[in-house]
mmCIF file of C-alpha atoms (C1' of nucleotides) in Angstrom:
data_model
loop_
_atom_site.group_PDB
_atom_site.id
_atom_site.type_symbol
_atom_site.label_atom_id
_atom_site.label_comp_id
_atom_site.label_asym_id
_atom_site.label_seq_id
_atom_site.Cartn_x
_atom_site.Cartn_y
_atom_site.Cartn_z
ATOM 1 C CA MET A 1 7.958 -9.332 24.569
ATOM 2 C CA MET A 2 6.434 -11.325 27.305
ATOM 3 C CA ALA A 3 3.101 -12.979 26.875
ATOM 4 C CA PRO A 4 0.043 -11.009 27.795
ATOM 5 C CA GLY A 5 -1.251 -11.168 31.334
ATOM 6 C CA ILE A 6 -4.260 -13.358 30.882
ATOM 7 C CA ILE A 7 -5.223 -15.238 33.890
ATOM 8 C CA TYR A 8 -7.514 -18.206 34.271
ATOM 9 C CA GLY A 9 -9.153 -17.742 37.530
ATOM 10 C CA GLY A 10 -8.534 -14.128 38.224
ATOM 11 C CA ALA A 11 -7.666 -14.292 41.909
ATOM 12 C CA SER A 12 -8.813 -10.990 43.358
ATOM 13 C CA ASN A 13 -5.636 -10.299 45.216
ATOM 14 C CA PHE A 14 -3.421 -10.923 42.318
ATOM 15 C CA ASP A 15 -1.265 -7.948 41.465
ATOM 16 C CA GLY A 16 0.997 -9.136 38.827
ATOM 17 C CA VAL A 17 1.119 -10.287 35.178
ATOM 18 C CA PHE A 18 1.326 -13.919 34.201
ATOM 19 C CA THR A 19 3.164 -15.219 31.203
ATOM 20 C CA GLN A 20 1.919 -18.196 29.351
ATOM 21 C CA LYS A 21 4.442 -20.379 31.125
ATOM 22 C CA GLN A 22 3.460 -19.043 34.532
ATOM 23 C CA ARG A 23 -0.113 -19.476 33.657
ATOM 24 C CA ASP A 24 0.399 -23.046 32.600
ATOM 25 C CA VAL A 25 2.222 -23.817 35.843
ATOM 26 C CA PHE A 26 -0.507 -22.015 37.807
ATOM 27 C CA SER A 27 -3.368 -23.788 36.254
ATOM 28 C CA SER A 28 -1.716 -27.191 36.189
ATOM 29 C CA SER A 29 -0.096 -27.587 39.504
ATOM 30 C CA THR A 30 0.208 -24.655 41.736
ATOM 31 C CA VAL A 31 -3.493 -24.253 42.451
ATOM 32 C CA PRO A 32 -5.791 -27.262 43.070
ATOM 33 C CA LYS A 33 -8.150 -27.690 40.157
ATOM 34 C CA GLY A 34 -11.120 -28.034 42.418
ATOM 35 C CA HIS A 35 -10.440 -24.680 43.847
ATOM 36 C CA LEU A 36 -10.281 -23.011 40.496
ATOM 37 C CA GLY A 37 -13.252 -24.778 39.260
ATOM 38 C CA SER A 38 -15.386 -23.646 42.126
ATOM 39 C CA LEU A 39 -14.347 -19.993 41.585
ATOM 40 C CA PHE A 40 -14.659 -19.807 37.813
ATOM 41 C CA ALA A 41 -17.449 -21.858 36.506
ATOM 42 C CA PRO A 42 -18.151 -22.131 32.754
ATOM 43 C CA ALA A 43 -20.168 -19.441 31.253
ATOM 44 C CA SER A 44 -22.546 -21.763 29.455
ATOM 45 C CA SER A 45 -25.588 -20.807 31.583
ATOM 46 C CA SER A 46 -24.895 -17.139 31.425
ATOM 47 C CA ASN A 47 -25.911 -14.387 29.137
ATOM 48 C CA PHE A 48 -22.488 -12.918 29.731
ATOM 49 C CA LEU A 49 -21.109 -13.652 26.298
ATOM 50 C CA GLY A 50 -17.793 -13.579 24.628
ATOM 51 C CA SER A 51 -14.347 -13.504 26.163
ATOM 52 C CA SER A 52 -15.452 -11.458 29.068
ATOM 53 C CA SER A 53 -14.295 -14.258 31.208
ATOM 54 C CA MET A 54 -10.714 -13.200 30.546
ATOM 55 C CA VAL A 55 -9.104 -11.107 33.169
ATOM 56 C CA SER A 56 -6.420 -8.757 32.247
ATOM 57 C CA PHE A 57 -4.153 -7.231 34.876
ATOM 58 C CA ARG A 58 -2.372 -5.002 32.509
ATOM 59 C CA GLY A 59 -0.884 -1.927 34.094
ATOM 60 C CA VAL A 60 -1.261 -2.950 37.629
ATOM 61 C CA ASN A 61 2.414 -2.420 38.066
ATOM 62 C CA GLY A 62 2.929 0.897 36.266
ATOM 63 C CA GLY A 63 0.762 0.271 33.269
ATOM 64 C CA LYS A 64 -1.919 2.806 32.614
ATOM 65 C CA ARG A 65 -4.765 0.392 32.025
ATOM 66 C CA SER A 66 -5.659 -1.195 35.319
ATOM 67 C CA PHE A 67 -7.697 -4.229 35.778
ATOM 68 C CA PHE A 68 -10.713 -2.061 36.542
ATOM 69 C CA ASP A 69 -10.477 -0.379 33.186
ATOM 70 C CA SER A 70 -12.316 -3.386 31.906
ATOM 71 C CA PHE A 71 -15.353 -2.040 33.612
ATOM 72 C CA ASP A 72 -15.036 1.550 32.523
ATOM 73 C CA GLN A 73 -16.137 2.862 35.833
ATOM 74 C CA ASP A 74 -19.832 3.228 35.018
ATOM 75 C CA ASP A 75 -19.946 -0.537 34.506
ATOM 76 C CA ASN A 76 -18.185 -1.208 37.642
ATOM 77 C CA GLU A 77 -21.043 -2.637 39.495
ATOM 78 C CA ALA A 78 -20.699 -5.212 42.159
ATOM 79 C CA ASP A 79 -22.970 -7.776 40.672
ATOM 80 C CA GLU A 80 -21.216 -7.559 37.338
ATOM 81 C CA LEU A 81 -17.967 -8.001 39.046
ATOM 82 C CA GLY A 82 -19.174 -11.038 40.834
ATOM 83 C CA GLU A 83 -20.490 -12.454 37.622
ATOM 84 C CA TYR A 84 -17.203 -11.565 35.956
ATOM 85 C CA PHE A 85 -15.211 -13.597 38.402
ATOM 86 C CA HIS A 86 -17.506 -16.500 37.981
ATOM 87 C CA GLN A 87 -17.197 -16.662 34.237
ATOM 88 C CA ALA A 88 -13.463 -16.948 33.999
ATOM 89 C CA GLU A 89 -12.332 -19.430 31.502
ATOM 90 C CA LYS A 90 -10.424 -19.533 28.183
ATOM 91 C CA LYS A 91 -10.401 -16.953 25.605
ATOM 92 C CA ARG A 92 -13.551 -17.037 23.589
ATOM 93 C CA ARG A 93 -14.548 -15.678 20.279
ATOM 94 C CA LEU A 94 -17.470 -13.483 19.831
ATOM 95 C CA THR A 95 -20.650 -14.995 18.603
ATOM 96 C CA ASP A 96 -21.771 -14.445 15.016
ATOM 97 C CA ASN A 97 -24.445 -12.151 16.202
ATOM 98 C CA GLN A 98 -22.062 -10.061 18.231
ATOM 99 C CA VAL A 99 -19.691 -9.805 15.305
ATOM 100 C CA GLN A 100 -22.469 -8.883 12.960
ATOM 101 C CA PHE A 101 -23.669 -6.187 15.274
ATOM 102 C CA LEU A 102 -20.124 -4.807 15.702
ATOM 103 C CA GLU A 103 -19.545 -4.890 12.031
ATOM 104 C CA LYS A 104 -22.746 -2.942 11.347
ATOM 105 C CA SER A 105 -21.627 -0.390 13.905
ATOM 106 C CA PHE A 106 -18.171 -0.199 12.500
ATOM 107 C CA GLY A 107 -19.604 0.377 9.089
ATOM 108 C CA GLU A 108 -21.443 3.377 10.392
ATOM 109 C CA GLU A 109 -18.470 4.856 12.133
ATOM 110 C CA ASN A 110 -15.065 3.192 12.617
ATOM 111 C CA LYS A 111 -14.221 5.347 15.539
ATOM 112 C CA LEU A 112 -15.628 4.623 18.925
ATOM 113 C CA GLU A 113 -16.909 7.419 21.215
ATOM 114 C CA PRO A 114 -17.127 6.536 24.878
ATOM 115 C CA GLU A 115 -20.914 6.664 24.876
ATOM 116 C CA ARG A 116 -21.244 4.335 21.979
ATOM 117 C CA LYS A 117 -18.741 1.986 23.511
ATOM 118 C CA VAL A 118 -20.773 1.682 26.658
ATOM 119 C CA GLN A 119 -23.970 1.353 24.673
ATOM 120 C CA LEU A 120 -22.569 -1.402 22.497
ATOM 121 C CA ALA A 121 -21.165 -3.223 25.567
ATOM 122 C CA LYS A 122 -24.506 -3.187 27.216
ATOM 123 C CA GLU A 123 -26.336 -4.368 24.171
ATOM 124 C CA LEU A 124 -23.895 -7.193 23.481
ATOM 125 C CA GLY A 125 -23.181 -8.167 26.981
ATOM 126 C CA LEU A 126 -19.553 -7.477 26.627
ATOM 127 C CA GLN A 127 -17.035 -5.340 28.533
ATOM 128 C CA PRO A 128 -16.521 -1.788 27.124
ATOM 129 C CA ARG A 129 -12.833 -2.658 26.917
ATOM 130 C CA GLN A 130 -13.646 -5.594 24.648
ATOM 131 C CA ILE A 131 -15.598 -3.299 22.410
ATOM 132 C CA ALA A 132 -12.680 -0.973 22.269
ATOM 133 C CA ILE A 133 -10.226 -3.790 21.468
ATOM 134 C CA TRP A 134 -12.549 -5.145 18.789
ATOM 135 C CA PHE A 135 -12.734 -1.787 17.095
ATOM 136 C CA GLN A 136 -9.021 -1.280 17.349
ATOM 137 C CA ASN A 137 -8.341 -4.686 15.781
ATOM 138 C CA ARG A 138 -11.005 -4.033 13.143
ATOM 139 C CA ARG A 139 -9.408 -0.734 12.216
ATOM 140 C CA ALA A 140 -6.064 -2.525 11.855
ATOM 141 C CA ARG A 141 -7.663 -5.152 9.552
ATOM 142 C CA TRP A 142 -9.327 -2.399 7.580
ATOM 143 C CA LYS A 143 -6.092 -0.570 7.157
ATOM 144 C CA THR A 144 -4.279 -3.631 5.937
ATOM 145 C CA LYS A 145 -7.012 -4.293 3.429
ATOM 146 C CA GLN A 146 -6.924 -0.722 2.325
ATOM 147 C CA LEU A 147 -3.162 -0.856 1.835
ATOM 148 C CA GLU A 148 -3.571 -3.899 -0.382
ATOM 149 C CA LYS A 149 -6.178 -2.173 -2.350
ATOM 150 C CA ASP A 150 -4.121 0.986 -2.796
ATOM 151 C CA TYR A 151 -1.151 -1.097 -3.828
ATOM 152 C CA ASP A 152 -3.092 -2.916 -6.495
ATOM 153 C CA GLU A 153 -4.506 0.302 -7.862
ATOM 154 C CA LEU A 154 -1.033 1.854 -8.054
ATOM 155 C CA ARG A 155 0.309 -1.241 -9.662
ATOM 156 C CA ASN A 156 -2.339 -1.093 -12.343
ATOM 157 C CA ARG A 157 -1.743 2.563 -12.995
ATOM 158 C CA TYR A 158 2.004 1.963 -13.182
ATOM 159 C CA ASP A 159 1.515 -0.898 -15.634
ATOM 160 C CA THR A 160 -0.797 1.196 -17.805
ATOM 161 C CA LEU A 161 1.709 4.083 -17.866
ATOM 162 C CA LYS A 162 4.529 1.777 -18.750
ATOM 163 C CA SER A 163 2.517 0.299 -21.554
ATOM 164 C CA ASN A 164 1.725 3.808 -22.938
ATOM 165 C CA TYR A 165 5.405 4.705 -22.635
ATOM 166 C CA ASN A 166 6.423 1.736 -24.671
ATOM 167 C CA ASN A 167 3.794 2.514 -27.223
ATOM 168 C CA LEU A 168 5.070 6.036 -27.459
ATOM 169 C CA LEU A 169 8.670 4.786 -27.918
ATOM 170 C CA LYS A 170 7.531 2.589 -30.724
ATOM 171 C CA GLU A 171 5.628 5.385 -32.333
ATOM 172 C CA LYS A 172 8.599 7.684 -32.112
ATOM 173 C CA GLU A 173 10.839 5.082 -33.705
ATOM 174 C CA ASP A 174 8.359 4.711 -36.590
ATOM 175 C CA LEU A 175 8.259 8.459 -37.040
ATOM 176 C CA ARG A 176 12.024 8.652 -37.076
ATOM 177 C CA THR A 177 12.208 6.008 -39.672
ATOM 178 C CA GLU A 178 9.691 7.894 -41.785
ATOM 179 C CA VAL A 179 11.694 11.140 -41.316
ATOM 180 C CA PHE A 180 14.829 9.341 -42.422
ATOM 181 C CA HIS A 181 13.260 8.101 -45.564
ATOM 182 C CA LEU A 182 11.804 11.475 -46.418
ATOM 183 C CA THR A 183 15.101 13.150 -45.818
ATOM 184 C CA ASP A 184 16.742 10.698 -48.013
ATOM 185 C CA LYS A 185 14.251 11.488 -50.723
ATOM 186 C CA LEU A 186 15.124 15.115 -50.479
ATOM 187 C CA PHE A 187 18.730 14.375 -50.982
ATOM 188 C CA VAL A 188 17.983 12.424 -54.122
ATOM 189 C CA LYS A 189 16.042 15.322 -55.456
ATOM 190 C CA GLU A 190 18.875 17.776 -54.606
ATOM 191 C CA LYS A 191 21.377 15.656 -56.473
ATOM 192 C CA GLY A 192 19.160 15.131 -59.373
ATOM 193 C CA ASN A 193 18.179 11.998 -61.187
ATOM 194 C CA GLY A 194 20.681 9.210 -61.474
ATOM 195 C CA GLN A 195 22.662 10.162 -58.365
ATOM 196 C CA LEU A 196 22.959 7.883 -55.405
ATOM 197 C CA SER A 197 20.916 8.365 -52.331
ATOM 198 C CA LEU A 198 22.275 8.395 -48.884
ATOM 199 C CA CYS A 199 20.967 4.984 -48.331
ATOM 200 C CA GLU A 200 22.569 3.735 -51.393
ATOM 201 C CA GLU A 201 25.836 5.390 -50.531
ATOM 202 C CA ASN A 202 25.910 3.738 -47.215
ATOM 203 C CA LYS A 203 24.526 0.519 -48.568
ATOM 204 C CA HIS A 204 22.655 0.056 -45.421
ATOM 205 C CA SER A 205 19.331 1.675 -46.027
ATOM 206 C CA ASP A 206 17.189 -0.720 -44.177
ATOM 207 C CA ALA A 207 19.578 -1.229 -41.356
ATOM 208 C CA LEU A 208 20.115 2.487 -41.005
ATOM 209 C CA ALA A 209 16.444 3.125 -40.786
ATOM 210 C CA LYS A 210 16.193 0.864 -37.760
ATOM 211 C CA GLU A 211 19.370 1.980 -36.080
ATOM 212 C CA THR A 212 19.037 3.876 -32.855
ATOM 213 C CA VAL A 213 21.340 6.651 -33.808
ATOM 214 C CA ALA A 214 19.074 9.394 -32.759
ATOM 215 C CA ASP A 215 19.732 12.653 -34.453
ATOM 216 C CA PRO A 216 19.061 12.821 -38.201
ATOM 217 C CA ILE A 217 21.134 15.918 -38.274
ATOM 218 C CA SER A 218 24.152 14.085 -36.868
ATOM 219 C CA ARG A 219 23.573 11.415 -39.375
ATOM 220 C CA VAL A 220 23.530 13.912 -42.174
ATOM 221 C CA GLU A 221 26.745 15.531 -40.874
ATOM 222 C CA MET A 222 28.433 12.181 -40.630
ATOM 223 C CA SER A 223 27.543 11.282 -44.146
ATOM 224 C CA ASN A 224 29.053 12.655 -47.336
ATOM 225 C CA VAL A 225 26.030 14.817 -47.941
ATOM 226 C CA PRO A 226 25.996 17.581 -50.423
ATOM 227 C CA ALA A 227 27.515 20.763 -49.227
ATOM 228 C CA LEU A 228 24.255 22.590 -49.982
ATOM 229 C CA VAL A 229 22.345 20.643 -47.453
ATOM 230 C CA VAL A 230 24.946 20.933 -44.765
ATOM 231 C CA LYS A 231 25.115 24.646 -45.426
ATOM 232 C CA HIS A 232 21.414 24.901 -45.016
ATOM 233 C CA GLN A 233 21.592 23.205 -41.626
ATOM 234 C CA GLN A 234 24.423 25.342 -40.347
ATOM 235 C CA GLU A 235 22.775 28.552 -41.470
ATOM 236 C CA ASP A 236 19.502 29.964 -40.615
ATOM 237 C CA LEU A 237 17.123 27.061 -40.472
ATOM 238 C CA SER A 238 14.083 29.097 -41.292
ATOM 239 C CA SER A 239 15.676 30.138 -44.611
ATOM 240 C CA ALA A 240 16.694 26.599 -45.161
ATOM 241 C CA LYS A 241 13.056 25.761 -44.712
ATOM 242 C CA SER A 242 12.051 28.151 -47.373
ATOM 243 C CA ASP A 243 14.946 27.402 -49.680
ATOM 244 C CA VAL A 244 14.778 23.667 -49.627
ATOM 245 C CA PHE A 245 11.749 22.216 -47.940
ATOM 246 C CA ASP A 246 9.111 24.668 -49.147
ATOM 247 C CA SER A 247 9.567 23.538 -52.648
ATOM 248 C CA GLU A 248 8.345 20.080 -51.538
ATOM 249 C CA SER A 249 5.191 18.749 -50.117
ATOM 250 C CA PRO A 250 3.799 21.042 -47.422
ATOM 251 C CA ARG A 251 2.899 18.122 -45.277
ATOM 252 C CA TYR A 252 6.366 16.982 -44.948
ATOM 253 C CA THR A 253 8.017 20.400 -44.660
ATOM 254 C CA GLY A 254 6.007 21.220 -41.686
ATOM 255 C CA ARG A 255 6.666 18.028 -39.970
ATOM 256 C CA VAL A 256 10.300 17.775 -40.747
ATOM 257 C CA HIS A 257 10.943 21.308 -39.781
ATOM 258 C CA SER A 258 9.186 21.309 -36.421
ATOM 259 C CA SER A 259 9.993 17.828 -35.317
ATOM 260 C CA VAL A 260 13.408 17.125 -36.728
ATOM 261 C CA ILE A 261 15.299 20.013 -38.172
ATOM 262 C CA ASP A 262 14.536 22.450 -35.371
ATOM 263 C CA GLN A 263 17.269 22.601 -32.891
ATOM 264 C CA GLY A 264 16.654 22.819 -29.164
ATOM 265 C CA ASP A 265 13.835 20.919 -27.683
ATOM 266 C CA SER A 266 13.230 18.645 -30.628
ATOM 267 C CA ALA A 267 16.855 17.717 -30.755
ATOM 268 C CA ARG A 268 16.772 16.978 -27.077
ATOM 269 C CA ILE A 269 13.904 14.641 -27.629
ATOM 270 C CA PHE A 270 16.149 12.544 -29.716
ATOM 271 C CA GLU A 271 18.950 12.643 -27.334
ATOM 272 C CA THR A 272 16.606 11.588 -24.519
ATOM 273 C CA GLU A 273 15.287 8.805 -26.665
ATOM 274 C CA GLN A 274 18.699 7.521 -27.484
ATOM 275 C CA SER A 275 19.418 6.982 -23.854
ATOM 276 C CA ASP A 276 15.914 5.627 -23.254
ATOM 277 C CA LEU A 277 16.486 2.822 -25.592
ATOM 278 C CA SER A 278 19.454 1.553 -23.683
ATOM 279 C CA GLN A 279 17.767 1.324 -20.302
ATOM 280 C CA ASP A 280 14.902 -0.624 -19.046
ATOM 281 C CA ASP A 281 14.825 -0.482 -15.373
ATOM 282 C CA ASP A 282 11.848 0.969 -13.596
ATOM 283 C CA GLU A 283 13.589 3.827 -11.958
ATOM 284 C CA ASN A 284 14.995 5.198 -15.089
ATOM 285 C CA PHE A 285 11.685 4.570 -16.732
ATOM 286 C CA SER A 286 9.978 6.921 -14.262
ATOM 287 C CA LYS A 287 12.710 9.622 -14.750
ATOM 288 C CA THR A 288 12.723 9.447 -18.470
ATOM 289 C CA MET A 289 8.885 9.448 -18.479
ATOM 290 C CA LEU A 290 8.995 12.787 -16.758
ATOM 291 C CA SER A 291 11.487 14.476 -19.050
ATOM 292 C CA THR A 292 10.111 12.932 -22.182
ATOM 293 C CA ALA A 293 6.567 13.790 -21.376
ATOM 294 C CA ASN A 294 7.427 17.414 -20.759
ATOM 295 C CA LEU A 295 9.406 17.553 -24.026
ATOM 296 C CA LEU A 296 6.693 15.837 -25.818
ATOM 297 C CA GLY A 297 4.209 18.296 -24.562
ATOM 298 C CA LYS A 298 6.354 21.098 -25.878
ATOM 299 C CA ALA A 299 6.852 19.367 -29.200
ATOM 300 C CA ALA A 300 3.143 18.746 -29.497
ATOM 301 C CA ASP A 301 2.515 22.400 -29.071
ATOM 302 C CA ASP A 302 4.908 23.104 -31.890
ATOM 303 C CA ASP A 303 3.240 20.604 -34.170
ATOM 304 C CA TYR A 304 -0.284 21.338 -33.021
ATOM 305 C CA PRO A 305 -0.586 24.832 -31.820
ATOM 306 C CA ALA A 306 -4.337 24.443 -31.361
ATOM 307 C CA THR A 307 -3.887 22.017 -28.620
ATOM 308 C CA SER A 308 -3.739 23.183 -25.059
ATOM 309 C CA SER A 309 -0.382 24.657 -24.328
ATOM 310 C CA ASN A 310 0.031 22.931 -21.037
ATOM 311 C CA LEU A 311 -1.103 19.388 -21.882
ATOM 312 C CA SER A 312 1.197 16.546 -22.732
ATOM 313 C CA TYR A 313 0.344 13.536 -24.796
ATOM 314 C CA PHE A 314 -0.882 11.947 -21.594
ATOM 315 C CA GLY A 315 -3.403 14.641 -21.058
ATOM 316 C CA TYR A 316 -1.984 15.544 -17.793
ATOM 317 C CA PRO A 317 -1.064 19.199 -17.077
ATOM 318 C CA VAL A 318 2.586 19.494 -17.769
ATOM 319 C CA GLU A 319 3.294 21.498 -14.662
ATOM 320 C CA ASP A 320 1.774 18.643 -12.646
ATOM 321 C CA GLN A 321 4.044 16.087 -14.051
ATOM 322 C CA GLY A 322 6.898 16.753 -11.639
ATOM 323 C CA PHE A 323 5.782 13.731 -9.850
ATOM 324 C CA GLY A 324 2.139 13.932 -10.761
ATOM 325 C CA PHE A 325 1.920 10.570 -12.411
ATOM 326 C CA TRP A 326 1.048 9.009 -9.201
ATOM 327 C CA THR A 327 -1.530 11.405 -7.984
ATOM 328 C CA TYR A 328 -5.133 10.577 -8.033
ATOM 329 C "C1'" DT B 1 -5.168 -37.302 15.293
ATOM 330 C "C1'" DT B 2 -1.799 -34.192 14.461
ATOM 331 C "C1'" DG B 3 0.821 -30.667 12.385
ATOM 332 C "C1'" DT B 4 0.482 -26.274 10.247
ATOM 333 C "C1'" DG B 5 -1.250 -21.992 8.706
ATOM 334 C "C1'" DT B 6 -4.741 -18.382 9.449
ATOM 335 C "C1'" DT B 7 -7.822 -15.604 12.108
ATOM 336 C "C1'" DT B 8 -9.349 -13.462 16.245
ATOM 337 C "C1'" DT B 9 -8.874 -11.555 20.837
ATOM 338 C "C1'" DA B 10 -5.992 -9.348 23.851
ATOM 339 C "C1'" DT B 11 -1.553 -7.155 25.817
ATOM 340 C "C1'" DT B 12 2.286 -4.038 25.751
ATOM 341 C "C1'" DG B 13 4.757 -0.004 24.907
ATOM 342 C "C1'" DC B 14 4.910 4.217 22.718
ATOM 343 C "C1'" DC B 15 2.870 8.373 21.024
ATOM 344 C "C1'" DT B 16 -0.336 12.243 20.591
ATOM 345 C "C1'" DC B 17 -3.779 15.208 22.174
ATOM 346 C "C1'" DC B 18 -6.282 17.854 25.468
ATOM 347 C "C1'" DG C 1 -0.832 13.397 33.459
ATOM 348 C "C1'" DG C 2 -4.557 10.748 31.865
ATOM 349 C "C1'" DA C 3 -7.142 8.866 27.917
ATOM 350 C "C1'" DG C 4 -7.186 6.852 23.750
ATOM 351 C "C1'" DG C 5 -5.002 5.302 19.321
ATOM 352 C "C1'" DC C 6 -1.739 2.500 16.882
ATOM 353 C "C1'" DA C 7 1.988 -0.958 15.758
ATOM 354 C "C1'" DA C 8 3.910 -5.021 17.128
ATOM 355 C "C1'" DT C 9 3.239 -9.138 19.180
ATOM 356 C "C1'" DA C 10 1.370 -13.269 21.924
ATOM 357 C "C1'" DA C 11 -1.588 -16.811 22.256
ATOM 358 C "C1'" DA C 12 -6.092 -19.090 21.894
ATOM 359 C "C1'" DA C 13 -9.331 -20.619 18.569
ATOM 360 C "C1'" DC C 14 -10.141 -22.326 14.266
ATOM 361 C "C1'" DA C 15 -9.638 -24.592 9.543
ATOM 362 C "C1'" DC C 16 -7.797 -28.012 6.992
ATOM 363 C "C1'" DA C 17 -4.757 -31.237 4.825
ATOM 364 C "C1'" DA C 18 -2.250 -35.574 5.417
#
DNA sequence: TTGTGTTTTATTGCCTCC
DNA sequence: GGAGGCAATAAAACACAA
């Protein structure tokens, strides 16, 4: 893109747009300095503040904003024009007071109605166009800041969610270990005193407890478990519950039944978890969060019927979890 | 003083709305 | 079709270290 058409000197019959190079040539050699100096005196003695001395010829050749846009018609007064041409010099920053005033106005309303623009311009001794540009740039800065803020907030939420997710994984792992040990105890009881437990048979009790093989049922089937237990699993599980588990501690029967022995959702939890443990990238994290959270919500209902039927462990409505993790 | 990075002011082109 | 907004960009002004 070519450089903006800012002209030192603002010759009134100029009808084009100068690039920086052209301007440099113009100011340094083409036009005698004395001539320019007499036309565009410094603004030091004027109350015409800011960069109003800059003349834009944007749009003269087809652009929609003509040079006279700077005056917004109602400001297009002859004396102001004359003053304008006598103030031409380099780009200037607004004074602190002007900026303060504009900031205050921006704080009240970041959009600029035409009346307010003219009013501000008069009060600050600037061109309405300068006011409009200042507001435009100010909105751009505000938007950038806002984006940074939003990003930080999202990042924090994401980190928190990920942390919760990891905690849940750990908790599930602990629970699975507990389930395994309790199941093992049951086998010992089934076999009677003096018989080997599953752990002992496999000679890897501790290691097994920490393995990531997900489904205890699969583990049971893979082991040389007593036929009675396998039969119970393959038959009606509710009767298995009454035949085997009800004779034991109620605390464990309930938990084992609903969280582990039940087929369907609970089994899928473990399937999901197995794959979870082998992946760690953020994308998969998000996906597995969604599926796991939904399943956990369902499992929680099974375990704790008194809880709301549509809340997951995160306390979010399950139906909102489609992609609702990121909503405010 | 000078080089360099940042901020501010302004332009340009495109888009939307009335 | 004109007015105004926005994104991208240029360039002056400014800050600051070496």
